[in-house]
Coordinates of C-alpha atoms and ligand atoms in Angstrom, one line a residue:
X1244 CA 54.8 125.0 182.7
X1245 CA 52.0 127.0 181.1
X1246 CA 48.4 127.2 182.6
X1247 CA 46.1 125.7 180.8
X1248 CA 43.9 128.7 181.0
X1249 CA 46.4 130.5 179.4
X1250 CA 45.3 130.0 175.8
X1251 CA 44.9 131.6 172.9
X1252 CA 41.2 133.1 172.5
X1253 CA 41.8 135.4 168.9
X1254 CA 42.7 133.2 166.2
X1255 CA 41.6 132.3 162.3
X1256 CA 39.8 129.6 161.9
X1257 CA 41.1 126.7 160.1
X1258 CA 41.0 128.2 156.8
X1259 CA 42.0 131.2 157.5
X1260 CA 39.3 133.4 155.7
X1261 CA 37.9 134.2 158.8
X1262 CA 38.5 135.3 162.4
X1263 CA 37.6 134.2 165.8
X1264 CA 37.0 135.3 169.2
X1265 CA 36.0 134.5 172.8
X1266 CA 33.2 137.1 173.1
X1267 CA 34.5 138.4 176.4
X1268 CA 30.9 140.0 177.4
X1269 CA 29.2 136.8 177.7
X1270 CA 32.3 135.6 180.3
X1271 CA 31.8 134.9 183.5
X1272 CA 28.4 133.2 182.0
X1273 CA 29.2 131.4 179.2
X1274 CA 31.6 130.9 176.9
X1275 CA 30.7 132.0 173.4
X1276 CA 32.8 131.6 170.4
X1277 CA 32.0 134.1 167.5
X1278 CA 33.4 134.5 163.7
X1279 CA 34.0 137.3 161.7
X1280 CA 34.1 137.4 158.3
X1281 CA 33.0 141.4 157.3
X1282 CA 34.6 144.4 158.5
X1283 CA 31.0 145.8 160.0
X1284 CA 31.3 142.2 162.3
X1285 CA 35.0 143.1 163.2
X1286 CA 34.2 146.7 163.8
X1287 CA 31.2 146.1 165.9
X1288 CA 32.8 143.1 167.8
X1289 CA 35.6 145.4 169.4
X1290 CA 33.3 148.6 169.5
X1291 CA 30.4 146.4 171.8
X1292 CA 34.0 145.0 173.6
X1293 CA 33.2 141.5 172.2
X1294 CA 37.6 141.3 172.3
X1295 CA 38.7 144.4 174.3
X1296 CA 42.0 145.3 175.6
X1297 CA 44.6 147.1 174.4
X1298 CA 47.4 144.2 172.6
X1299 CA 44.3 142.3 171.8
X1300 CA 42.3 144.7 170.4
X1301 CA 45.5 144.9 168.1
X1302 CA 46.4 141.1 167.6
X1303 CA 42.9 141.0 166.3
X1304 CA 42.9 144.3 164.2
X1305 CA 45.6 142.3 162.1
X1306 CA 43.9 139.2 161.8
X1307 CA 40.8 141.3 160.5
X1308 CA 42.6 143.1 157.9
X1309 CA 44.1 139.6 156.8
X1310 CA 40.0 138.4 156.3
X1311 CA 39.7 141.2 154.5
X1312 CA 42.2 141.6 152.4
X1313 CA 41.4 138.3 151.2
X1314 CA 37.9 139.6 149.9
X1315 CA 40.0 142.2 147.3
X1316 CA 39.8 140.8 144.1
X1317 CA 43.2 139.3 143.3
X1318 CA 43.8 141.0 140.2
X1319 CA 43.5 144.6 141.6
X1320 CA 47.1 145.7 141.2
X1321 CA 49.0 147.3 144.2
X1322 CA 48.1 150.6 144.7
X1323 CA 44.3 149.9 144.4
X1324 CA 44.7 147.3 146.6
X1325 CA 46.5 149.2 149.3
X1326 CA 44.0 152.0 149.3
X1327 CA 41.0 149.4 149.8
X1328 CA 43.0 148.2 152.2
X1329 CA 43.9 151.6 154.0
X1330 CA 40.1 152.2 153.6
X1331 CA 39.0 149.0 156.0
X1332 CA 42.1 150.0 158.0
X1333 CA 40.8 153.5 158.9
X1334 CA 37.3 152.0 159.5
X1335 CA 38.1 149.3 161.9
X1336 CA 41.0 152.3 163.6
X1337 CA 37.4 153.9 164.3
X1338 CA 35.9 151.8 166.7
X1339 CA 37.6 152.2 169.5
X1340 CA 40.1 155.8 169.6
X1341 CA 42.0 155.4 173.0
X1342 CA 44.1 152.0 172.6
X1343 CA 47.0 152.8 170.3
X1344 CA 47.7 149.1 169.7
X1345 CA 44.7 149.2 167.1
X1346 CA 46.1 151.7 165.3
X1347 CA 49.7 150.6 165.7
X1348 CA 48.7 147.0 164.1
X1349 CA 46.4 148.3 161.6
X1350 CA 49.1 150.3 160.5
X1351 CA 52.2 148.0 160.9
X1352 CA 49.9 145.7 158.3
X1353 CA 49.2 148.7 156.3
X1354 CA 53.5 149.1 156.0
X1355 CA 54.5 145.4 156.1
X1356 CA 52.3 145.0 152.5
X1357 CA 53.5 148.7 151.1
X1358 CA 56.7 147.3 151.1
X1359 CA 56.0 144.1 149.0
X1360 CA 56.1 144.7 145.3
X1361 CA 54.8 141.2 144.2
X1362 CA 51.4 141.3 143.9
X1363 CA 51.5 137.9 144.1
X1364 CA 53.1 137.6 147.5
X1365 CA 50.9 140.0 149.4
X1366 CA 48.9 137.6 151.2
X1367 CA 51.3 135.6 152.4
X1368 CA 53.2 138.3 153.7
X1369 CA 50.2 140.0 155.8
X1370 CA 49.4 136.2 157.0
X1371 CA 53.2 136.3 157.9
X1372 CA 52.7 139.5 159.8
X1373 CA 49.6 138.8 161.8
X1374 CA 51.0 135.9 162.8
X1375 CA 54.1 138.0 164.3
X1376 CA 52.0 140.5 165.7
X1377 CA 50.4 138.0 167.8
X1378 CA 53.6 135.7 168.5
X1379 CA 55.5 139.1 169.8
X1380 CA 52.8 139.7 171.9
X1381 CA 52.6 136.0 173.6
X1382 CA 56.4 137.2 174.1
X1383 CA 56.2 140.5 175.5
X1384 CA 53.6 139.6 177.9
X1385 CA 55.8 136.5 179.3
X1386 CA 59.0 138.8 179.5
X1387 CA 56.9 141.9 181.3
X1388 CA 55.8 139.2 183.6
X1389 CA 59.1 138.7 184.7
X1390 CA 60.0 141.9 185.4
X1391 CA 56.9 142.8 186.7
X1392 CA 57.6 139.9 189.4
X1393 CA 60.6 141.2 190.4
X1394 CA 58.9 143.8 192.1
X1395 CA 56.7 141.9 194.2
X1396 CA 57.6 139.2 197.2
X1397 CA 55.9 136.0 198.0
X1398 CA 52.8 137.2 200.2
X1399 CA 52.3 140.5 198.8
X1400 CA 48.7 142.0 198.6
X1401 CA 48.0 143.5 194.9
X1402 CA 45.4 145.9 193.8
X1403 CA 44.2 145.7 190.4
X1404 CA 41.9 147.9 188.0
X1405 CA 40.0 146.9 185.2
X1406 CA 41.5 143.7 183.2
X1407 CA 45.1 143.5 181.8
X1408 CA 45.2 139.5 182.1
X1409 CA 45.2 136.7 179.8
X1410 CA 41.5 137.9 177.8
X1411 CA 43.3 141.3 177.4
X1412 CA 46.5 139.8 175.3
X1413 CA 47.9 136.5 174.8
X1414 CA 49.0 134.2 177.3
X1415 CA 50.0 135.9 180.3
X1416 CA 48.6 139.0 180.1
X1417 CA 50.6 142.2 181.2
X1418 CA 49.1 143.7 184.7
X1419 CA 48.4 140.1 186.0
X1420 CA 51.2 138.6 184.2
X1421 CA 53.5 138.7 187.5
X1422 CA 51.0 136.9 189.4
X1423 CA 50.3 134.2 187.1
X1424 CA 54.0 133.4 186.4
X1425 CA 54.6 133.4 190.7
X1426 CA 51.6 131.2 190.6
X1427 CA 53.3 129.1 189.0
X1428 CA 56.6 129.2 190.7
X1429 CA 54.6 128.5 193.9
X1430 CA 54.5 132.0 195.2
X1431 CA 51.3 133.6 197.0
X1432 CA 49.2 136.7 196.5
X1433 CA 46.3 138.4 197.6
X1434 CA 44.7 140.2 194.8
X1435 CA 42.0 142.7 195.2
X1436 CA 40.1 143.4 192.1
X1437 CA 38.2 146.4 191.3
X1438 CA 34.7 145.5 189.5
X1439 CA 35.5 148.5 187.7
X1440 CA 32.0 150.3 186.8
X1441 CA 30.3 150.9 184.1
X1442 CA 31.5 148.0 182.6
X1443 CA 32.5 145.7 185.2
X1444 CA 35.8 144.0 183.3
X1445 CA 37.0 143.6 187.3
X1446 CA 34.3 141.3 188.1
X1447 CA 33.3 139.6 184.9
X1448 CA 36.8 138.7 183.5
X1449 CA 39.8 139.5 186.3
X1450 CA 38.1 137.7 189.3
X1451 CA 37.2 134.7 186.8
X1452 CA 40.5 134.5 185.4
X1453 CA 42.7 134.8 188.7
X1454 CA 40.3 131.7 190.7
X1455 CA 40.1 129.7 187.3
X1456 CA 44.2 130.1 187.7
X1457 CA 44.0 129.1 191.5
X1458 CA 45.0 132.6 192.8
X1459 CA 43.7 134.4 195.6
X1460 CA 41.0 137.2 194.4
X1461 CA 38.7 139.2 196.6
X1462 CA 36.4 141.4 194.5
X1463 CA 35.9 144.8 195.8
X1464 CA 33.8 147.9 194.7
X1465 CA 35.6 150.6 193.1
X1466 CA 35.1 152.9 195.7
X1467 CA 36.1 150.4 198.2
X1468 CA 39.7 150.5 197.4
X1469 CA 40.8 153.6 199.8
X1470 CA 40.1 151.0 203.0
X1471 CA 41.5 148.3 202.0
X1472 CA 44.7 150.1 201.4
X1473 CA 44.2 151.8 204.6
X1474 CA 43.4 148.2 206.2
X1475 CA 47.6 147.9 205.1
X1476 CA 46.6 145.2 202.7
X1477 CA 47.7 146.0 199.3
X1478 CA 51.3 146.5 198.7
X1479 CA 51.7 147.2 195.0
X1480 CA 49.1 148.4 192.3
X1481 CA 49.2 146.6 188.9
X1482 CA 47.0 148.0 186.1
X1483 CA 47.4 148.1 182.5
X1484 CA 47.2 150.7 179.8
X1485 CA 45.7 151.9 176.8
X1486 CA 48.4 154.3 175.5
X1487 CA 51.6 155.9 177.8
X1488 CA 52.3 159.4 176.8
X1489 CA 56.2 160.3 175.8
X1490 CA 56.2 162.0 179.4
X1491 CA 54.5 158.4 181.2
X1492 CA 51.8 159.8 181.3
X1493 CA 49.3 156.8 181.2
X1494 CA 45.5 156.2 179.4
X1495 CA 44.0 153.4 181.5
X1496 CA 40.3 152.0 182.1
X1497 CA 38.0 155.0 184.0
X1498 CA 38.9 154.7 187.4
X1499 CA 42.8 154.0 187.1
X1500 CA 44.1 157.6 188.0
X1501 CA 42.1 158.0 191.7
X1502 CA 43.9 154.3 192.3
X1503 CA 47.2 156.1 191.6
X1504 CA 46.0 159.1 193.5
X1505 CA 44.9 156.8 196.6
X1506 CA 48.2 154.7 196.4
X1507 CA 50.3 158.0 196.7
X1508 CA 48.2 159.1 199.6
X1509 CA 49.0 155.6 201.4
X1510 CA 52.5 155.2 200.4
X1511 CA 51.7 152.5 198.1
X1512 CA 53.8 151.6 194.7
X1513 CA 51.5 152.2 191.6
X1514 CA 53.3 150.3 188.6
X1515 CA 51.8 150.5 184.9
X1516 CA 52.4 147.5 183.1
X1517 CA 52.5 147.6 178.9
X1518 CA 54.0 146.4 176.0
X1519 CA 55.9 148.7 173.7
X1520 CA 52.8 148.7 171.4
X1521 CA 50.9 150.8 173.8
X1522 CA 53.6 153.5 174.3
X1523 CA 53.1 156.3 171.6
X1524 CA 56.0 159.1 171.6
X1525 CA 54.3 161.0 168.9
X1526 CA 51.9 162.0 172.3
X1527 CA 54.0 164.4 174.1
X1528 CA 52.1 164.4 177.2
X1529 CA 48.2 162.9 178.7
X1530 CA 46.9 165.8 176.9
X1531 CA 47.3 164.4 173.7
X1532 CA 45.3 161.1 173.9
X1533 CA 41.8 161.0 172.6
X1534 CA 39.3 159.5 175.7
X1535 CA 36.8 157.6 174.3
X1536 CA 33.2 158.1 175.1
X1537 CA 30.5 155.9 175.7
X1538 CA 26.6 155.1 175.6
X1539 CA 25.3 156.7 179.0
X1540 CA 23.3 153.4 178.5
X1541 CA 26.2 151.8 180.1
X1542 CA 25.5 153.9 183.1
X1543 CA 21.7 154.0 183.3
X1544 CA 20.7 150.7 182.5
X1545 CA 23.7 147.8 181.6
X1546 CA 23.7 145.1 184.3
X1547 CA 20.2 146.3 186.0
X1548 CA 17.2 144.3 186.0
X1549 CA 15.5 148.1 185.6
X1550 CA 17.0 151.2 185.0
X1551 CA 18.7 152.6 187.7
X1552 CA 18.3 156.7 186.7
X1553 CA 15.6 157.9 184.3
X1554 CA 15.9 158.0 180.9
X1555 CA 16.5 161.6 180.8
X1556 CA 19.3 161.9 182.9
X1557 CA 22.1 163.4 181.1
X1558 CA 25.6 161.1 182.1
X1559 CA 28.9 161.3 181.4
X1560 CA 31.0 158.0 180.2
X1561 CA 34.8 158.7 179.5
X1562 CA 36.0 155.1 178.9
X1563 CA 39.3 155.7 179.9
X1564 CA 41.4 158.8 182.3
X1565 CA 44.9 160.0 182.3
X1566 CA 46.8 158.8 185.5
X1567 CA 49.4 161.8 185.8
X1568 CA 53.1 160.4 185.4
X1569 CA 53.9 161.9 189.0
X1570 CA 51.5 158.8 190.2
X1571 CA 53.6 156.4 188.5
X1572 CA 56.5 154.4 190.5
X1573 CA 57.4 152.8 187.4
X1574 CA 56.2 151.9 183.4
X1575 CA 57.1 147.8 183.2
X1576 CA 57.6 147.3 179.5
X1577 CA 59.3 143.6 178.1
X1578 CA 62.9 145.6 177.7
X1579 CA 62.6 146.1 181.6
X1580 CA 61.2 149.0 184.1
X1581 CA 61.7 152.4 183.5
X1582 CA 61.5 154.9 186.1
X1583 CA 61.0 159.2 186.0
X1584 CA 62.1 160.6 184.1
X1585 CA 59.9 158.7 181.3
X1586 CA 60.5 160.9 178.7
X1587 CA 64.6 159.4 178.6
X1588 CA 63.7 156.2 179.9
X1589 CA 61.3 155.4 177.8
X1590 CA 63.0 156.8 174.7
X1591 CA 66.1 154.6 176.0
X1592 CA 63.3 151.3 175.5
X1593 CA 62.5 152.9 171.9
X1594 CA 66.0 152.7 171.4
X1595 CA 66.8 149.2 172.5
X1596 CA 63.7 148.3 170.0
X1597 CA 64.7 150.0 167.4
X1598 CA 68.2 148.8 167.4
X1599 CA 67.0 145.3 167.3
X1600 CA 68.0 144.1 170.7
X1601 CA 66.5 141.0 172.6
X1602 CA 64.3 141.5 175.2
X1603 CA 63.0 139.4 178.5
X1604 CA 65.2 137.8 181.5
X1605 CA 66.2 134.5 182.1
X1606 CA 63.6 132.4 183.8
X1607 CA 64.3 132.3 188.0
X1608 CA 63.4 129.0 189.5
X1609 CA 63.7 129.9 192.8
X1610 CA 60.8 131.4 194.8
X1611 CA 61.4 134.6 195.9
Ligands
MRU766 O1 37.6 149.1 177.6 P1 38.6 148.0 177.8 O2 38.0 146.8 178.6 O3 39.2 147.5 176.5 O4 39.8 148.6 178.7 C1 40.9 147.8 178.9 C2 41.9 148.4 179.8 O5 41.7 149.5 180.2 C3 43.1 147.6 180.1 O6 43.6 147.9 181.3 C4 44.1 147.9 179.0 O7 43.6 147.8 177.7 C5 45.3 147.1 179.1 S1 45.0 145.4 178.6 C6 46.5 144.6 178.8

């Protein structure tokens, strides 16, 4: 059976001319429902991290252009329309550079209505394929769940970074996926979030969404993580990520790399957990995935009472790092767990995709 708390928190309202969100930075607090209607709203709502993680950032992307593409006139004929269209596409694409799902969705959108002729159709079909977008997601998250469970035993200790759960995706989530669907199978974990600084998506959303689920959370500093592996309590490393490399090389939430470089140092497994949506082959290697940068703002003076540095002091706030493929014990995607060398196994997922083939495996009963 599904958690409750495993709902969906991106949606259209009910008549679809409009989007809404669960505007993640008032969460642990309060829970705040907001609608968009313009593009400036949608653009501003993932920029501020309003919705935030990668497959959401996406599922939501779609949705927007949906809204807006509604506000077209509905005589423009097709080529006008797809260059407005591309127009609000490129704008939204700029509000956050690092998470390839935005782009991907924007532009799988962008495609899906190239290819319809009839004017008249071109709604429907871009209703259709939001719709999808989001559906495949609620999917992939449920099968990479699986997997990712298989490589974890009833017990086991789990370190976490940033949030790749439920508020991140649909439904299950991908990083805390496995430990939602054990939950649910009876099985027991010890998770150890980071708070994950400057912008604290550990505390505020993973701790809340793990003890809302009934699982075992202990909130830790992010420098706090080297003892407790030392301490022999973490087994595994889960995290999520914004966009794999061709080589596995893996964009994640600042922070995410010295995890992988601590877990190598104590012999601990340090697994990536995605959707094919946030692989991108046309980056051959880290090197070629732009790091977003952020309001030293976020540093100095979010979450204080008073700033903590005066104003004057210069900072330095790279959203995201590179966590070298060498760190990586393994890249869980929904057509199963590919190992080094990534750059044949995950072309071997890109092939499965591409030729059509199912994904997931069948449900285990049995607790492990
Ligand atoms: O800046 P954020 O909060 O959007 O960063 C999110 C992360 O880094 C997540 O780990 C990643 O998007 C994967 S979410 C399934």
């Amino acid at each position: 059976m599904t958690h409750p708390y495993l709902s969906d928190h991106v949606h259209l309202n009910d008549e679809g001319t409009a989007v809404v969100i669960l505007d993640q930075t008032q969460i642990p607090n309060r829970t705040v429902y907001l609608t968009l209607e313009t593009a400036q709203q949608m653009f501003d709502a993932i920029h501020q991290l309003q919705v935030r993680g990668a497959p959401c950032i996406g599922i939501c992307a779609a949705y927007d252009l949906y809204v807006l593409a509604q506000q077209i006139d509905p005589q423009t004929a097709a080529p006008d329309f797809l260059s407005q269209l591309n127009q609000q596409a490129d704008y939204l694409a700029s509000s956050r550079p690092t998470a390839v799902n935005l782009r991907w969705a924007l532009d799988r959108m962008l495609e899906t209505v190239a290819r319809c002729a009839g004017q008249a159709d071109r709604l429907a079909i871009l209703h259709q394929e939001c719709i999808a977008i989001h559906e495949e997601d609620i999917a992939m998250c449920r099968s990479i769940a699986e997997y990712g469970l298989s490589l974890i035993k009833n017990g086991d200790g789990i370190l976490t970074h940033c949030n790749a759960g439920p508020l991140a995706t649909s439904r299950y989530g991908t990083a805390l996926g496995p430990l939602f669907l054990g939950h649910e199978r009876g099985m027991d974990f010890h998770v150890f979030a980071d708070e994950t600084r400057p912008l604290l998506q550990g505390a505020r959303l993973t701790s809340y969404e793990l003890s809302r689920a009934g699982i075992d959370v202990t909130l830790i500093c992010d420098n706090m993580a080297s003892i407790v592996m030392k301490n022999g309590w973490v087994q595994a490393c889960f995290v999520g990520c914004d966009r794999v490399a061709a080589n596995g090389d893996t964009a994640n939430k600042i922070g995410t790399s010295g995890v992988a470089i601590l877990a190598k140092h104590y012999g601990i497994p340090f697994y990536v957990l995605g959707p094919t949506s946030t692989i991108d082959l046309h980056c051959a290697s880290g090197a070629d995935i732009p790091i977003e940068l952020r309001d030293p703002g976020e540093i100095r003076e979010k979450f204080y009472t008073e700033p903590m540095a005066l104003p004057e002091i210069s900072c330095y706030n790279p959203a995201f790092d590179v966590t070298d493929h060498t760190l990586i014990s393994g890249i869980v995607t929904e057509y199963g767990i590919c190992r080094a060398p990534y750059t044949q196994s995950l072309r071997a997922v890109f092939e499965k995709k591409y030729a059509g083939l199912s994904y997931g495996m069948p449900e285990k009963e049995d607790e492990k």
